[in-house]
Coordinates of C-alpha atoms in Angstrom, one line a residue:
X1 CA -2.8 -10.6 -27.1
X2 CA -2.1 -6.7 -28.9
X3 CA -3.3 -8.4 -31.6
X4 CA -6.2 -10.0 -30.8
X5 CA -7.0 -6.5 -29.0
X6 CA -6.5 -4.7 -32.7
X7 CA -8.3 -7.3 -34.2
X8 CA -11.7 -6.7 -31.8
X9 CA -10.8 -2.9 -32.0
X10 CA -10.7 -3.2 -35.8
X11 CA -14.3 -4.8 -36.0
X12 CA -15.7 -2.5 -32.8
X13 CA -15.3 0.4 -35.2
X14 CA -17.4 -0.9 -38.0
X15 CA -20.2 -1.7 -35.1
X16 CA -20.0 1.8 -33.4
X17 CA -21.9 2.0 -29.9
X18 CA -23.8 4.6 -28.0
X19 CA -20.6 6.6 -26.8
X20 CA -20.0 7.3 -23.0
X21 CA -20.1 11.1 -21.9
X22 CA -16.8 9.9 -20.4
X23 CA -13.2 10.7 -21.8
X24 CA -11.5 7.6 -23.1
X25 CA -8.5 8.6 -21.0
X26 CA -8.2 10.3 -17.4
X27 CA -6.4 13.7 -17.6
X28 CA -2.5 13.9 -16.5
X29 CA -3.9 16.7 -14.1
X30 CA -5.5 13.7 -12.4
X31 CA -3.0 11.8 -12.3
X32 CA -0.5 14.4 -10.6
X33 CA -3.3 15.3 -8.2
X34 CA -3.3 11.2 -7.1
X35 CA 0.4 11.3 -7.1
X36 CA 0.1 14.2 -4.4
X37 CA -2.5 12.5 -2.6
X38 CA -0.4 9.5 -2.1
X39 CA 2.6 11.8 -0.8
X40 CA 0.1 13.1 2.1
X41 CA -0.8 9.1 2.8
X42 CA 2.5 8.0 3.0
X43 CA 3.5 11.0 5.6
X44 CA 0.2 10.1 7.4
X45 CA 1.2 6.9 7.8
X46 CA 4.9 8.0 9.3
X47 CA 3.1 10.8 11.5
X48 CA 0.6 7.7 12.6
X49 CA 3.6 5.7 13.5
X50 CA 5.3 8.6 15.3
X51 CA 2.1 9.3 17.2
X52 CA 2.1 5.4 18.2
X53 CA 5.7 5.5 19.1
X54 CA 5.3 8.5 21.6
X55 CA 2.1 6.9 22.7
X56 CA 0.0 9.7 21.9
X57 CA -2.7 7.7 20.2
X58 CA -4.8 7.6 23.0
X59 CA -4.7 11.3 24.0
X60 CA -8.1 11.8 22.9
X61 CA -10.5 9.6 24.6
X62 CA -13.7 11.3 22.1
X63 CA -14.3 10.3 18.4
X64 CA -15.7 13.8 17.2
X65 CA -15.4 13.9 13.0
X66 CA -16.5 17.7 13.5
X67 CA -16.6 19.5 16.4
X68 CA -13.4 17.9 17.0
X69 CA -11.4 19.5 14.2
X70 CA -10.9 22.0 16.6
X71 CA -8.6 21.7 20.0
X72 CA -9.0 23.3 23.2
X73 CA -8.7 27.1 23.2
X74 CA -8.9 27.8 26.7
X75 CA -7.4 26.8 29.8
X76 CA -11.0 25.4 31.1
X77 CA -11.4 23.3 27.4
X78 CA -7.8 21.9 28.3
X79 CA -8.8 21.1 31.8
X80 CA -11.5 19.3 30.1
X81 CA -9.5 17.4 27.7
X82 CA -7.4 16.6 31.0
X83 CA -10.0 15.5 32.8
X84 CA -11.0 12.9 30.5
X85 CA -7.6 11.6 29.6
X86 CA -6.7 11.0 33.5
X87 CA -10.2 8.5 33.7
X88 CA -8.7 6.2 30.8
X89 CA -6.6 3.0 31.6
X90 CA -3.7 4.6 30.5
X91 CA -3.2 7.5 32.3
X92 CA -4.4 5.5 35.9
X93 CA -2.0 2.2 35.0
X94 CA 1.1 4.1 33.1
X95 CA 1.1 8.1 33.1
X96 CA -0.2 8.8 37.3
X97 CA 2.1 11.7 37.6
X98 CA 1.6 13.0 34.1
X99 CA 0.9 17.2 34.4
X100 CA -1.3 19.3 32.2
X101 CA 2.1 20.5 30.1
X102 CA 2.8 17.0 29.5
X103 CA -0.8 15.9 28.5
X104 CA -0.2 18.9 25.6
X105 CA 2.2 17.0 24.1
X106 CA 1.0 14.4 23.2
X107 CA -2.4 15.6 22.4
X108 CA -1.3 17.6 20.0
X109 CA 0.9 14.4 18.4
X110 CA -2.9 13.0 18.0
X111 CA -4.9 16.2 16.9
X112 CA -2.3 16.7 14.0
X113 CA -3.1 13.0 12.7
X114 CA -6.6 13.3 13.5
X115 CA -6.7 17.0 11.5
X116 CA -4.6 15.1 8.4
X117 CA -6.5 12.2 8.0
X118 CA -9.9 14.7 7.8
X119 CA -7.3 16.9 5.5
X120 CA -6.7 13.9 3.4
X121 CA -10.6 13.2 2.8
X122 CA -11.8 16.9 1.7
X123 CA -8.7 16.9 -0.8
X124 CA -9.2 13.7 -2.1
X125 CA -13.8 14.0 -2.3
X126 CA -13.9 17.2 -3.7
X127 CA -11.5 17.0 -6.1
X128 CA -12.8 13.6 -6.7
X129 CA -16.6 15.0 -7.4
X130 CA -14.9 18.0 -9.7
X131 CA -13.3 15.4 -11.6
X132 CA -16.1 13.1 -12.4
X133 CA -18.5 16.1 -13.1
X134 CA -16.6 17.8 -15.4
X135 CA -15.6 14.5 -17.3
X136 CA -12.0 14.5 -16.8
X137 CA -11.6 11.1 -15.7
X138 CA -13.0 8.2 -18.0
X139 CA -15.8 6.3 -16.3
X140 CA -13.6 3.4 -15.3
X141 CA -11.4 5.8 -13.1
X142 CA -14.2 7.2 -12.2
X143 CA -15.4 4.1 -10.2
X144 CA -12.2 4.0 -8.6
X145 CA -11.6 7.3 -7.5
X146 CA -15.0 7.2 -6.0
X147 CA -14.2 3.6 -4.5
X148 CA -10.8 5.3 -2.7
X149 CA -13.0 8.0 -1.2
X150 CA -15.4 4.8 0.4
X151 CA -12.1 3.4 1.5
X152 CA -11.0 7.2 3.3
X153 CA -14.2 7.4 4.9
X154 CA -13.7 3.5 6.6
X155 CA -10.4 4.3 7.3
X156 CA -11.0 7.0 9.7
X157 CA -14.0 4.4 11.0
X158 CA -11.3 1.7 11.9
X159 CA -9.0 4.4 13.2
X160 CA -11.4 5.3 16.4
X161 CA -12.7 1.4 16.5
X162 CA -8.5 0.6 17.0
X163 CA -8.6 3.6 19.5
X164 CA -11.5 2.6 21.5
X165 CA -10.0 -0.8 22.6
X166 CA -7.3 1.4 24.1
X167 CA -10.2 2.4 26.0
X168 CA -11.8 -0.4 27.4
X169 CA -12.7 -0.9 31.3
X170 CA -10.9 -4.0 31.1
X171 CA -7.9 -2.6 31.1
X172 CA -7.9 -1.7 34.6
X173 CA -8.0 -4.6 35.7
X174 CA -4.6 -6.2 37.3
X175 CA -2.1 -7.3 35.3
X176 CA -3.5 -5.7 32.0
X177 CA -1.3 -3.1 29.9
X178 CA -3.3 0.1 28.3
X179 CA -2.9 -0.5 24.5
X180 CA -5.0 -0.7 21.5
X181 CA -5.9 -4.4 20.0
X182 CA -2.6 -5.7 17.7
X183 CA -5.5 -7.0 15.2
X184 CA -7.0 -3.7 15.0
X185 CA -3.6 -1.5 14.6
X186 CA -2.8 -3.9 12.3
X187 CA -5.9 -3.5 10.1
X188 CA -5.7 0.1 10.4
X189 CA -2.2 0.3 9.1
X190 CA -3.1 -2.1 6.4
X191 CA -6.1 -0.2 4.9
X192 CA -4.3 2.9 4.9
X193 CA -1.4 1.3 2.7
X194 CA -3.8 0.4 0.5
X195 CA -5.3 3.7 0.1
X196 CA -1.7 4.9 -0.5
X197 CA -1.4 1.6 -3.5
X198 CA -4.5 2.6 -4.8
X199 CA -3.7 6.5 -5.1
X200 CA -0.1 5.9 -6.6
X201 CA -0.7 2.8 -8.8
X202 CA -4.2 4.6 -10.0
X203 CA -1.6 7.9 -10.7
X204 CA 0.8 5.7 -12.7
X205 CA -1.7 3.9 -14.8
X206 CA -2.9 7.5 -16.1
X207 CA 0.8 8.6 -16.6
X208 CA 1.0 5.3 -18.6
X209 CA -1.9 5.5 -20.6
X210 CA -1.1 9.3 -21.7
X211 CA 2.3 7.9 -22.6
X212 CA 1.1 5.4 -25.1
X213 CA -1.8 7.4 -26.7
X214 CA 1.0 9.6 -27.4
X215 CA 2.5 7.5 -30.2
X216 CA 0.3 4.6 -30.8
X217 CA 2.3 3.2 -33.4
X218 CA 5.6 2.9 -31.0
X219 CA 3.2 2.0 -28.0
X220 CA 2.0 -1.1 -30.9
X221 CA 6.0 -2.1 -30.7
X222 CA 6.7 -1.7 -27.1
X223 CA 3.4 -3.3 -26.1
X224 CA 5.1 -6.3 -28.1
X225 CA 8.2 -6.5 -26.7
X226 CA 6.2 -6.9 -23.2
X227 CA 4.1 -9.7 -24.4
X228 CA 6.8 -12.2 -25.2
X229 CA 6.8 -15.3 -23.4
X230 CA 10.6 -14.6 -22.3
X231 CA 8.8 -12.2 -19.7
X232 CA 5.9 -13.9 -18.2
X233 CA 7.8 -15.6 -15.3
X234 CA 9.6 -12.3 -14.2
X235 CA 6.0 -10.3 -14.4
X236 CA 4.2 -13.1 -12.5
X237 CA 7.5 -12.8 -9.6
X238 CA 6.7 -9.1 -9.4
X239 CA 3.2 -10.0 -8.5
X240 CA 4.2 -12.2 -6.1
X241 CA 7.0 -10.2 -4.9
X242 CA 3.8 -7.6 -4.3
X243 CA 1.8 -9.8 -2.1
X244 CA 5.3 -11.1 -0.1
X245 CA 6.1 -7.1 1.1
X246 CA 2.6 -6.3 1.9
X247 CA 2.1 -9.6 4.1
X248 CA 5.6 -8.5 5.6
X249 CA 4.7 -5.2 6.5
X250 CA 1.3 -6.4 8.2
X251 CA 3.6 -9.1 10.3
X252 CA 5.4 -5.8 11.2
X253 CA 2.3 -4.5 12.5
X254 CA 1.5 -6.9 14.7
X255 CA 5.4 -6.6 15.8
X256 CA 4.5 -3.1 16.9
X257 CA 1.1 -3.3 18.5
X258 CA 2.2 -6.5 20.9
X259 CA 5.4 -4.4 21.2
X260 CA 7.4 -7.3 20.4
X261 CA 10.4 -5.3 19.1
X262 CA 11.6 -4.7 22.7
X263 CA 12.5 -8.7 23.0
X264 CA 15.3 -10.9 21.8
X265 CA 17.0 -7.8 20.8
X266 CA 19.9 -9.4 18.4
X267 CA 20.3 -10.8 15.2
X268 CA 20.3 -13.3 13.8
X269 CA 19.9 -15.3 17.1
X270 CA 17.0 -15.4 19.3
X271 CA 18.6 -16.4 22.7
X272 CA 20.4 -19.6 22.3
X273 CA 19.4 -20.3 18.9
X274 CA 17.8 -19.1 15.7
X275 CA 14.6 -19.3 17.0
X276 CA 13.4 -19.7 21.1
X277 CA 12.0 -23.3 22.3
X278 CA 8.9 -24.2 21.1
X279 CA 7.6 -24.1 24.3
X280 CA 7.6 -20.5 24.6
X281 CA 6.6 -20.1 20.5
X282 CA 3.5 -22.2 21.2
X283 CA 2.4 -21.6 25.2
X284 CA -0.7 -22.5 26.3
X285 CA -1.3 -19.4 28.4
X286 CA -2.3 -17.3 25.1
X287 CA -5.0 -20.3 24.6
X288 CA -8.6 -19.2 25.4
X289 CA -10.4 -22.3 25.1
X290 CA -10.0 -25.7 27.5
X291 CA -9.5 -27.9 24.5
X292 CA -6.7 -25.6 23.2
X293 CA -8.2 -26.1 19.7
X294 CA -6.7 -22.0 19.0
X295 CA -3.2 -22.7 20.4
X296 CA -1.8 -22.5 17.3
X297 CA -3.3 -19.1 15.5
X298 CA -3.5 -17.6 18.8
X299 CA 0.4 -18.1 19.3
X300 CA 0.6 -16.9 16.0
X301 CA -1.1 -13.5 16.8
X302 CA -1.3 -13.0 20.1
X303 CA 2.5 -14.1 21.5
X304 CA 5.0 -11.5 20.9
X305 CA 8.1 -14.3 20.8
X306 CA 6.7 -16.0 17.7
X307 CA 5.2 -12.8 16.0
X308 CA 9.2 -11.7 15.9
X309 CA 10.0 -15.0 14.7
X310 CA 8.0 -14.6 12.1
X311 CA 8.6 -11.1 10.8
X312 CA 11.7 -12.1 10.6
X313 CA 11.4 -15.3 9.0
X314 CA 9.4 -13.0 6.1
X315 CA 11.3 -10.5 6.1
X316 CA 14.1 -13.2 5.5
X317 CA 11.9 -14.6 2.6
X318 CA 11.2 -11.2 1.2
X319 CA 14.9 -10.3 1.1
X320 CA 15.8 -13.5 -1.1
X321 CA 12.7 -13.5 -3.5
X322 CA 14.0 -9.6 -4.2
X323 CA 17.5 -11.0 -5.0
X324 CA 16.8 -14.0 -6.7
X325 CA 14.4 -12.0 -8.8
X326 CA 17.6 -9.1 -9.2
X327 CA 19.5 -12.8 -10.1
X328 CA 17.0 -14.0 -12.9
X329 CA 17.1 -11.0 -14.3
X330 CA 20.8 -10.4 -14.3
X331 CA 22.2 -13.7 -15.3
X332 CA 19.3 -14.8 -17.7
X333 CA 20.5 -13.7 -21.2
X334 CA 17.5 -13.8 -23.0
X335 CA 15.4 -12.5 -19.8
X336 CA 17.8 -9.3 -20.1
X337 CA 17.0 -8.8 -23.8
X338 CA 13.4 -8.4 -23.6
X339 CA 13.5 -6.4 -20.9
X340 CA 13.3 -2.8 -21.0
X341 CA 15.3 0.3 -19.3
X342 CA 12.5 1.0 -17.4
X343 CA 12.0 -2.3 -15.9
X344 CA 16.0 -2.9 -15.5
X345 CA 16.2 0.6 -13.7
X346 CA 13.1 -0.6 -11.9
X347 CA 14.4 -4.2 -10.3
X348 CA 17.5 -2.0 -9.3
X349 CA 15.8 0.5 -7.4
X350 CA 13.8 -2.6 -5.8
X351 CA 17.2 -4.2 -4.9
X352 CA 18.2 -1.0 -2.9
X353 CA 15.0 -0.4 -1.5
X354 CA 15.2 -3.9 0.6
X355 CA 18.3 -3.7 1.1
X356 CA 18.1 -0.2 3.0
X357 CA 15.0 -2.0 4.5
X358 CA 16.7 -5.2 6.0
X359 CA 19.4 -2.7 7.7
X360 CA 16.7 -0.8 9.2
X361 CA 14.5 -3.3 10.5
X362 CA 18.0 -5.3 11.9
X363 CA 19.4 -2.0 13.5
X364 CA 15.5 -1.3 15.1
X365 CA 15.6 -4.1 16.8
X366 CA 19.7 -4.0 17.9
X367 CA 18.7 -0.6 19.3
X368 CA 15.7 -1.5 21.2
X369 CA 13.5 0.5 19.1
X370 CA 14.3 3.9 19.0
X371 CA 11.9 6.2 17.8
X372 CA 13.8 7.4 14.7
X373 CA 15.0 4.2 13.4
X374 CA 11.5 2.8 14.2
X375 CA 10.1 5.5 11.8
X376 CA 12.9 5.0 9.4
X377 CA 11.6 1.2 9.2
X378 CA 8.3 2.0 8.5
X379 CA 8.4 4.4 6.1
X380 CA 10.9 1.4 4.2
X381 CA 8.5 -0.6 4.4
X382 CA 5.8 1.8 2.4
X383 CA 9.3 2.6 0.2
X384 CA 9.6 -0.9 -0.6
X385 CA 6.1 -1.6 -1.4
X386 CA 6.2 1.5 -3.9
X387 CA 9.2 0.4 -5.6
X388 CA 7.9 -3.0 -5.9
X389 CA 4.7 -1.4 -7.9
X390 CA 6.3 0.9 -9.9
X391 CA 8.6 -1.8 -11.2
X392 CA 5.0 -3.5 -12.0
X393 CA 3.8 -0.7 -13.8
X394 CA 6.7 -1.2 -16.2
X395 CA 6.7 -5.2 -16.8
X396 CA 2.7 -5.6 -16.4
X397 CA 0.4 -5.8 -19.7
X398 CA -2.0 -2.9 -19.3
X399 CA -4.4 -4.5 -21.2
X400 CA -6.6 -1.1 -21.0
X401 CA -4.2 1.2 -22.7
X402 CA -3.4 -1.2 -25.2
X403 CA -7.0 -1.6 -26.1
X404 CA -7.0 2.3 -26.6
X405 CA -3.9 1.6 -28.2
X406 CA -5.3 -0.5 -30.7
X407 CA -8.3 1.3 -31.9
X408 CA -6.1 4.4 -32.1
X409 CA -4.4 2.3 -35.2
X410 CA -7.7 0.7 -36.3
X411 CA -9.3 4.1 -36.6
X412 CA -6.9 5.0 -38.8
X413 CA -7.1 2.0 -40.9
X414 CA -7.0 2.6 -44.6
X415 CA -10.4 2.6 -47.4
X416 CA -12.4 -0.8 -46.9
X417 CA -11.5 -1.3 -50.5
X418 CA -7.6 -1.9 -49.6
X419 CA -9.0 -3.8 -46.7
X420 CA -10.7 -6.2 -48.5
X421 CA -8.1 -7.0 -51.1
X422 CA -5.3 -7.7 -48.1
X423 CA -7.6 -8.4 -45.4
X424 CA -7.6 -6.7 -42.2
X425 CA -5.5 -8.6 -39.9
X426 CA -2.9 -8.8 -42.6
X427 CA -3.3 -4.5 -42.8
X428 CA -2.8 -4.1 -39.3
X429 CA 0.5 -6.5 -39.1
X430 CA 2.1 -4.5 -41.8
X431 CA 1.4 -1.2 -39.9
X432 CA 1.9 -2.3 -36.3
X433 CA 4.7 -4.7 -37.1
X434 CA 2.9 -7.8 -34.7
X435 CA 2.2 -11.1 -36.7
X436 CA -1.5 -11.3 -38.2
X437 CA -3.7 -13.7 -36.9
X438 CA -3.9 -17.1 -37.8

């Protein structure tokens, strides 16, 4: 594939183009500013959790993007606050005797995440804007810098739309519990790891691409060596191994919004057995139709027995793709050749990472939840995901940098004299060191 990308580099430069007032690469400054973007996301994402965890979230019972920055700064502005909180579900059905002192605390919990998430979006659009018009990110990163900022923006949307169904009057009625939809914590929590992915995989791909441009002609031999067919299974798995965590964290969000952590607290049992009776996994009562056509996905989502059941059977799955993967790697010999330091330092790191992360979750739910551990878990989960794409970033074909990569060597290709007597392709093998083509 290097090749064929030399070979169409190779003939690009004869045919020159009308070129872009874009760079060719993004600059490293970029690249450390995403890096320190995705720190703030990930401690966004613990702070969110710890405001969830306190059950602060629904302190504030207004969505104001501006005015709102600010919090009360008088006794009558806290009063008002107050006032509001005490005509929500939550304070009527769970928090009666709740005083003013008490209302501070955990208002504050949610005006920290609400001021960090509008931190987060003025760091990451004007920077963003600076970047682009001053041409220090090419146009491709470009597009997706300015695609992250569309996704900040919708993330604070879906924050107050997860808020407000913690608001609803039907949660006054008898019976009901104060707490925002499990669908829509769940999507929250999910588009903000993928902010976070986005930021840090974006931030590795410009380290990476500064890395090769450095040395095209040792980039030529190490973009080989992660072509040969010896590899494609194991870069496929990581893939894979991508999709498995992310789908296991979400599980774990709808764990935490039906509060489904504070049942069957043991492991590996669930009651009697591995799992509870299918009666209780699939109970008509979370139904919503007379036919009971949505007994299944409903149970799925909505009942808090089977939700564990199946975090646990993912998190079970995730933990043994991540050590047969450590396996293949290991006890393959010709896997193990091929393979790089990075990538072997990489799959290591992974192994550790769910390790630490099936302890956590196992001890969270032992304990009953406590706040720290529950934390701990969650930010395991974000660890996990990060090792899992930073191994990718060392085993995955970055087709872009090696097209940079290629007409780095084309452009200095020698008189078309020489050329013609060798040919080309048969140039460019004996200065790269890959095979010509065919």
């Amino acid at each position: 594939e290097l090749t064929k990308t030399i070979g169409q580099s190779s003939s690009s430069a004869k045919n020159p183009t009308r070129k872009s007032s874009f760079p060719e690469t993004s600059d490293k400054k970029v690249g450390y500013w995403l890096l320190a973007s995705s720190a703030s996301v990930f401690g966004i994402v613990i702070f969110g959790g710890l405001t969830r965890l306190t059950e602060s979230g629904l302190s504030i019972t207004e969505w104001r993007p501006v005015t709102g920055s600010l919090p009360p700064m008088n006794a009558d502005k806290w009063e008002s606050e107050f006032a509001l909180y005490r005509a929500s579900p939550e304070f009527k059905l769970l928090n009666p005797r709740m005083t003013l002192e008490e209302f501070k605390q955990i208002y504050w919990m949610e005006w920290i995440h609400r001021l960090w998430g509008r931190f987060i979006g003025i760091t990451f659009l004007l920077p963003t804007a600076y970047f682009i018009a001053r041409r220090r990110v090419s146009a491709g990163m470009a597009l997706k810098l300015t695609g992250i900022c569309g996704l900040i923006g919708f993330q604070g949307v879906i924050g107050w739309w997860m808020v407000a169904s913690g608001l609803k009057d039907d949660l006054f009625a008898p019976g009901s519990h104060p707490r925002v939809s499990q669908y829509r914590l769940t999507a929250h929590l999910g588009t903000a790891f993928i902010c976070y992915l986005a930021m840090f995989w974006n931030a590795l791909s410009i380290f990476r691409e500064n890395r090769l441009l450095a040395n095209p002609q040792e980039s030529s031999k190490l973009l080989k060596q992660m072509m040969v067919p010896e590899l494609n299974f194991f870069r496929r798995s990581v893939g894979a191994l991508l999709v498995l965590v992310f789908i296991t964290a979400m599980s774990g969000g709808l764990v935490a919004g039906l509060d489904a952590g504070l049942i069957y607290n043991e492991f590996p049992y669930m009651g009697l057995g591995l799992t509870p009776p299918k009666k209780e996994l699939f109970d008509t009562f979370y139904s919503h139709v007379p036919d009971h056509s949505d007994l299944w996905w409903r149970n799925v989502l909505e009942n808090p027995s089977l939700v564990q059941l199946d975090h646990r059977i993912l998190a079970t799955t995730t933990f043994t793709a991540v050590m047969a993967l450590w396996a293949y790697t290991r006890f393959n010999p010709r896997v193990r050749a091929f393979m790089t330091p990075g990538a072997k330092k990489g799959m290591r790191g992974v192994v550790h990472l769910v390790w630490l992360q099936v302890a956590l979750g196992i001890s969270t739910l032992l304990y009953m939840v406590p706040i720290p551990l529950a934390s701990a878990h969650q930010a395991g989960a974000l660890a996990l995901l990060t090792g899992t794409i930073a191994l990718g970033s060392r085993v995955w074909f970055p087709k872009r940098a090696a097209k940079l990569v290629a007409q780095r060597l084309a452009a200095g290709a020698p008189s078309p004299l020489a050329i013609g007597k060798r040919g080309p392709d048969a140039m460019l093998a004996a200065r790269t060191g890959l095979p010509a083509r065919s």
